[in-house]
Coordinates of C-alpha atoms in Angstrom, one line a residue:
M2 CA -110.4 104.6 -133.4
N3 CA -113.4 102.8 -132.0
N4 CA -114.5 101.1 -128.8
T5 CA -115.4 97.7 -130.3
T6 CA -112.2 95.8 -129.5
T7 CA -113.1 93.1 -127.0
L8 CA -111.4 91.3 -124.2
G9 CA -113.7 88.5 -123.3
S10 CA -117.2 90.0 -123.4
L11 CA -116.1 93.6 -122.6
D12 CA -115.5 96.4 -125.1
T13 CA -113.0 99.1 -124.5
R14 CA -115.3 101.6 -122.9
D15 CA -116.8 99.0 -120.5
S16 CA -113.2 97.9 -119.6
K17 CA -112.3 101.4 -118.7
I18 CA -115.4 101.9 -116.6
L19 CA -114.7 98.6 -114.8
S20 CA -111.1 99.5 -114.2
L21 CA -112.2 102.9 -112.8
F22 CA -114.2 101.2 -110.1
L23 CA -111.5 98.6 -109.5
L24 CA -108.8 101.2 -108.9
L25 CA -111.1 103.0 -106.5
I26 CA -111.8 99.9 -104.5
L27 CA -108.3 98.5 -104.5
T28 CA -106.7 101.8 -103.5
F29 CA -109.1 102.3 -100.6
I30 CA -108.9 98.8 -99.3
F31 CA -105.1 98.7 -99.3
G32 CA -105.1 102.1 -97.6
L33 CA -107.2 100.7 -94.8
L34 CA -105.0 97.6 -94.4
P35 CA -102.6 99.4 -91.9
F36 CA -105.5 100.1 -89.6
V37 CA -106.6 96.4 -89.7
V38 CA -103.0 95.3 -89.1
R39 CA -102.6 97.6 -86.2
T40 CA -105.8 96.6 -84.5
K41 CA -106.1 92.9 -85.3
Y42 CA -102.9 91.3 -86.7
R43 CA -100.1 92.9 -84.8
G44 CA -97.8 89.8 -85.0
A45 CA -97.8 89.8 -88.8
C46 CA -96.0 93.1 -89.4
L47 CA -92.7 91.4 -90.4
R48 CA -94.5 89.3 -93.0
F49 CA -96.2 92.4 -94.4
E50 CA -92.9 94.2 -94.7
I51 CA -91.3 91.4 -96.6
I52 CA -94.3 91.1 -98.9
I53 CA -94.4 94.8 -99.6
D54 CA -90.7 94.9 -100.3
L55 CA -91.0 92.1 -102.9
L56 CA -94.1 93.5 -104.5
N57 CA -92.4 96.8 -104.8
S58 CA -89.7 95.2 -106.9
F59 CA -92.2 93.4 -108.9
A60 CA -94.1 96.6 -109.5
G61 CA -90.8 98.2 -110.7
G62 CA -90.4 95.5 -113.3
V63 CA -94.0 95.9 -114.4
F64 CA -93.6 99.6 -114.8
L65 CA -90.4 99.3 -116.7
G66 CA -92.1 96.9 -119.1
T67 CA -95.1 99.2 -119.4
C68 CA -93.0 102.2 -120.3
L69 CA -90.6 100.5 -122.8
L70 CA -92.9 98.0 -124.4
H71 CA -96.3 99.7 -124.4
L72 CA -96.4 103.5 -123.6
L73 CA -93.3 104.6 -125.5
A74 CA -93.7 102.4 -128.5
E75 CA -97.5 102.7 -129.1
G76 CA -97.7 106.3 -128.0
R77 CA -95.1 107.3 -130.5
E78 CA -97.0 105.7 -133.3
E79 CA -100.3 107.3 -132.3
L80 CA -98.7 110.8 -132.1
E81 CA -97.1 110.3 -135.6
L82 CA -100.4 109.3 -137.0
A83 CA -102.1 112.4 -135.5
L84 CA -99.4 114.7 -137.0
K85 CA -99.8 113.1 -140.4
L86 CA -103.6 113.8 -140.2
Y87 CA -102.6 117.5 -139.8
G88 CA -100.0 117.2 -142.6
I89 CA -97.1 117.8 -140.2
P90 CA -94.5 115.0 -140.9
T91 CA -91.5 115.3 -138.6
D92 CA -88.4 113.3 -137.6
F93 CA -88.1 115.1 -134.3
P94 CA -88.7 112.8 -131.3
L95 CA -91.7 114.8 -130.2
Y96 CA -93.3 112.0 -128.1
E97 CA -90.2 111.4 -126.1
T98 CA -89.8 115.2 -125.6
L99 CA -93.4 115.4 -124.2
A100 CA -92.7 112.4 -122.0
A101 CA -89.7 114.3 -120.6
V102 CA -92.0 117.3 -119.9
G103 CA -94.3 115.0 -117.9
L104 CA -91.3 113.7 -115.9
F105 CA -90.0 117.2 -115.1
I106 CA -93.5 118.3 -114.1
I107 CA -93.6 115.7 -111.4
V108 CA -90.0 116.5 -110.4
I109 CA -90.9 120.2 -110.0
I110 CA -94.0 119.4 -108.0
D111 CA -92.0 117.2 -105.7
F112 CA -89.4 119.8 -105.3
I113 CA -91.9 122.6 -104.4
A114 CA -93.7 120.4 -102.0
H115 CA -90.5 119.3 -100.3
S116 CA -89.3 122.9 -100.1
F117 CA -92.4 124.0 -98.3
L118 CA -92.1 121.0 -95.9
N119 CA -88.5 121.9 -95.1
Q120 CA -89.3 125.5 -94.5
S121 CA -92.1 124.7 -92.0
S122 CA -90.7 121.6 -90.3
P123 CA -89.2 122.1 -86.8
K124 CA -85.5 121.4 -86.4
T125 CA -84.6 118.4 -84.4
D126 CA -81.5 117.5 -82.5
Q127 CA -80.2 114.5 -84.3
T128 CA -77.8 113.6 -81.5
K129 CA -80.7 112.8 -79.1
K130 CA -81.9 109.3 -78.6
P131 CA -85.0 108.7 -80.7
R132 CA -88.2 108.3 -78.8
Q133 CA -90.3 105.2 -79.2
H134 CA -94.0 105.4 -78.9
Q135 CA -97.1 103.2 -79.5
G136 CA -98.4 103.1 -83.0
Y137 CA -95.1 104.2 -84.6
T138 CA -94.7 103.6 -88.3
E139 CA -92.0 104.8 -90.6
Y140 CA -91.0 104.5 -94.3
D141 CA -87.6 105.3 -95.7
S142 CA -88.8 105.8 -99.3
L143 CA -92.0 105.3 -101.3
L144 CA -92.2 101.5 -100.7
G145 CA -88.9 100.9 -99.0
T146 CA -87.5 100.0 -95.6
V147 CA -90.1 100.2 -92.9
E148 CA -90.2 100.2 -89.1
V149 CA -93.4 99.4 -87.3
S150 CA -93.9 99.4 -83.6
L151 CA -97.5 98.3 -82.9
G152 CA -98.0 98.5 -79.2
G153 CA -94.6 96.9 -78.5
Q154 CA -95.6 93.7 -80.3
C155 CA -93.3 94.0 -83.3
S156 CA -90.5 96.2 -84.5
I157 CA -88.7 96.2 -87.9
P158 CA -85.5 98.2 -88.1
V159 CA -85.1 101.2 -90.4
E160 CA -81.8 101.8 -92.1
P161 CA -80.2 104.1 -89.5
D162 CA -77.9 106.0 -92.0
R163 CA -80.9 107.2 -94.1
T164 CA -83.8 108.1 -91.8
L165 CA -83.9 109.0 -88.2
H166 CA -86.5 107.8 -85.7
T167 CA -87.7 111.3 -85.3
G168 CA -89.1 111.1 -88.8
R169 CA -86.7 113.7 -90.1
V170 CA -84.9 113.1 -93.4
P171 CA -81.2 114.4 -93.4
S172 CA -81.0 117.7 -95.2
D173 CA -78.2 116.5 -97.5
S174 CA -80.3 113.7 -98.9
T175 CA -80.5 114.0 -102.7
N176 CA -83.1 111.2 -103.2
V177 CA -86.3 112.6 -101.6
S178 CA -89.4 110.8 -102.7
H179 CA -93.1 111.1 -102.0
A180 CA -92.9 109.0 -98.9
H181 CA -90.2 111.3 -97.4
D182 CA -92.9 114.0 -97.5
L183 CA -95.3 111.5 -95.9
L184 CA -92.8 110.9 -93.2
Q185 CA -92.4 114.5 -92.3
L186 CA -96.1 115.3 -92.6
A187 CA -96.9 112.5 -90.2
N188 CA -94.9 114.2 -87.5
I189 CA -96.3 117.7 -88.1
Q190 CA -99.9 118.0 -86.9
S191 CA -101.0 120.4 -89.6
M192 CA -103.8 120.2 -92.0
T193 CA -101.9 122.5 -94.4
K194 CA -99.1 120.0 -94.7
V195 CA -101.4 117.1 -95.2
V196 CA -103.3 118.9 -97.9
L197 CA -100.0 119.8 -99.6
L198 CA -99.0 116.1 -99.6
L199 CA -102.3 115.0 -101.0
I200 CA -102.1 117.5 -103.8
A201 CA -98.6 116.3 -104.8
L202 CA -99.6 112.6 -104.7
S203 CA -103.0 113.2 -106.2
F204 CA -101.6 115.1 -109.2
H205 CA -99.3 112.2 -109.8
T206 CA -102.1 109.7 -109.4
I207 CA -104.4 111.4 -111.8
F208 CA -101.9 111.0 -114.6
D209 CA -101.6 107.3 -113.8
G210 CA -105.3 106.9 -114.2
L211 CA -105.3 109.1 -117.3
A212 CA -102.9 106.7 -119.0
V213 CA -105.5 103.9 -118.5
G214 CA -108.4 106.0 -119.8
L215 CA -106.6 107.0 -122.9
Q216 CA -106.1 103.5 -124.2
T217 CA -107.8 102.5 -127.4
S218 CA -108.2 98.8 -127.0
S219 CA -109.5 96.6 -124.2
A220 CA -106.3 94.5 -124.0
N221 CA -104.2 97.6 -123.5
V222 CA -106.6 98.9 -120.8
W223 CA -106.1 95.7 -118.8
E224 CA -102.4 95.6 -119.4
L225 CA -101.9 99.1 -118.0
M226 CA -104.5 98.4 -115.3
I227 CA -102.2 95.7 -113.9
A228 CA -99.3 98.1 -113.6
V229 CA -101.3 101.0 -112.1
S230 CA -103.2 98.8 -109.6
I231 CA -100.1 97.1 -108.2
H232 CA -98.3 100.4 -107.7
K233 CA -101.3 102.4 -106.4
S234 CA -102.2 99.6 -103.9
L235 CA -98.8 99.7 -102.4
V236 CA -98.7 103.5 -102.4
A237 CA -102.1 103.5 -100.7
F238 CA -100.8 101.1 -98.1
C239 CA -97.8 103.4 -97.3
L240 CA -100.1 106.4 -97.2
G241 CA -102.5 104.6 -94.9
L242 CA -99.6 103.8 -92.5
Q243 CA -98.8 107.5 -92.2
L244 CA -102.4 108.8 -92.0
F245 CA -103.4 106.4 -89.2
K246 CA -100.3 107.3 -87.3
A247 CA -100.8 111.1 -87.7
Y248 CA -104.5 110.8 -86.9
I249 CA -104.4 107.9 -84.4
S250 CA -107.3 109.5 -82.4
K251 CA -109.1 110.8 -85.6
T252 CA -109.7 107.7 -87.6
G253 CA -112.7 109.2 -89.4
L254 CA -110.5 112.1 -90.8
A255 CA -107.8 109.6 -91.8
V256 CA -110.4 107.5 -93.7
S257 CA -111.8 110.7 -95.4
L258 CA -108.4 111.7 -96.6
L259 CA -107.6 108.2 -97.8
F260 CA -110.9 108.1 -99.7
F261 CA -110.0 111.5 -101.4
F262 CA -106.7 110.0 -102.5
S263 CA -108.5 106.9 -103.8
L264 CA -110.7 109.0 -106.1
M265 CA -107.7 110.5 -108.0
S266 CA -106.9 107.5 -110.3
P267 CA -110.6 107.0 -111.2
I268 CA -110.8 110.8 -112.0
G269 CA -107.9 110.3 -114.4
V270 CA -109.5 107.3 -116.0
A271 CA -112.8 109.4 -116.4
I272 CA -110.8 112.2 -118.1
G273 CA -109.3 109.7 -120.5
I274 CA -112.7 108.2 -121.3
A275 CA -114.0 111.7 -122.0
V276 CA -111.1 112.6 -124.3
T277 CA -111.3 109.3 -126.3
S278 CA -115.1 109.1 -126.5
G279 CA -115.9 112.8 -127.1
H280 CA -117.9 113.8 -130.1
I281 CA -115.0 115.6 -131.8
Q282 CA -113.2 115.0 -135.0
N283 CA -110.7 112.1 -135.1
A284 CA -107.6 114.3 -135.7
P285 CA -107.9 116.6 -132.7
K286 CA -109.0 113.8 -130.5
L287 CA -106.1 111.7 -131.5
L288 CA -103.6 114.6 -131.1
T289 CA -105.0 115.5 -127.6
S290 CA -105.0 111.8 -126.5
S291 CA -101.4 111.2 -127.7
I292 CA -100.1 114.4 -126.0
L293 CA -101.7 113.6 -122.7
Q294 CA -100.5 110.0 -122.9
A295 CA -96.9 111.2 -123.6
I296 CA -97.1 113.4 -120.4
A297 CA -98.5 110.4 -118.5
T298 CA -95.6 108.3 -119.8
G299 CA -93.2 110.8 -118.2
T300 CA -94.8 110.3 -114.8
F301 CA -94.4 106.5 -115.3
L302 CA -90.7 107.0 -116.1
Y303 CA -90.3 109.1 -112.9
V304 CA -91.9 106.5 -110.7
T305 CA -90.1 103.6 -112.4
C306 CA -86.5 105.0 -112.4
F307 CA -86.3 107.4 -109.5
E308 CA -88.5 105.7 -106.9
I309 CA -89.2 102.0 -107.4
L310 CA -86.1 100.7 -109.3
R311 CA -83.8 103.0 -107.4
E312 CA -85.1 101.3 -104.2
C313 CA -84.7 97.9 -105.8
F314 CA -81.3 98.2 -107.4
V315 CA -79.4 100.8 -105.4
V316 CA -80.8 100.9 -101.8
R317 CA -81.8 97.3 -101.3
R318 CA -79.3 95.4 -103.5
S319 CA -80.9 92.0 -102.9
I320 CA -80.9 89.3 -105.5
W321 CA -84.6 88.6 -104.6
N322 CA -85.5 92.2 -105.4
I323 CA -83.7 92.0 -108.7
L324 CA -85.4 88.7 -109.6
M325 CA -88.8 90.0 -108.7
A326 CA -88.2 93.1 -111.0
V327 CA -87.2 90.7 -113.8
V328 CA -90.3 88.6 -113.2
G329 CA -92.4 91.8 -113.4
F330 CA -90.8 92.9 -116.6
G331 CA -91.2 89.4 -118.1
A332 CA -94.9 89.4 -117.2
M333 CA -95.5 92.6 -119.1
A334 CA -93.3 91.3 -122.0
G335 CA -95.5 88.1 -122.1
V336 CA -98.7 90.2 -122.1
K337 CA -97.3 92.3 -125.0
F338 CA -96.3 89.1 -126.9
L339 CA -99.8 87.7 -126.6
D340 CA -101.5 91.0 -127.5
T341 CA -102.8 90.6 -131.0
D342 CA -104.3 94.1 -131.4

């Protein structure tokens, strides 16, 4: 493997470095958008909700295409080549197994984080009428139904059978995502809970960036960069909504936490660059890269199937959401078709 493949005038290493900074900037900017909306564009919250909903569906299609057409197919070939270099031919689907390991790692982390949150969250009387207050923001799932009440200027309803206005998720819910933890943490003024949330999200985000950093061609770097940047920008927007609600009088702290989260994907990219560019023999480098990429593929599968597409196909059930997902998948299929590497 080498870093001489070009996309335009950039080689693979330069593309990774540029994507590192782009991920940092995009994530931070989108995380700050809720603060801008709250202070300057209060009348536009409905438009933002609609745009986020459609972009979420588009991101789901992009991730599905990335998983099926890029990560699974090419990652399997890379791992098989690495095993052949070690003289270990096998018909066992090792890459898919490692991808499942990556998926279960994220599932376990989410479960542990949610368990801690449930143990320390105060019980609320769900029969009481919910309170309305200025600056209220709520998300039903990672990028799903939203209610925003910005100084009484705008209100978008949340699905009443799924999330209460108190910010509590019903205990019998079986589809708890990252944003449910966000929702609970935003109502618990505790630095411990915020740190717990950031650890869970950051671990997930590092692997997304790692997948970008492990690519071996410039075209593949930018293909994966599209998927990661769309998703991370939307996640950052959701995170920003909750941070600026929980720390409405401590904007500096909210910005600091948001910047910390923004660093996670670039760190993952940097780790990938170090693995693929290290001065080590080709066989161990290829094996390490393919194993890490398989685990990262599992995190992509988790986000795609259990968060984004579930919201698009099960919760929302809108033809526009489905069409946007199809467009997203088609876009990645087109990129793959034009990829000559």
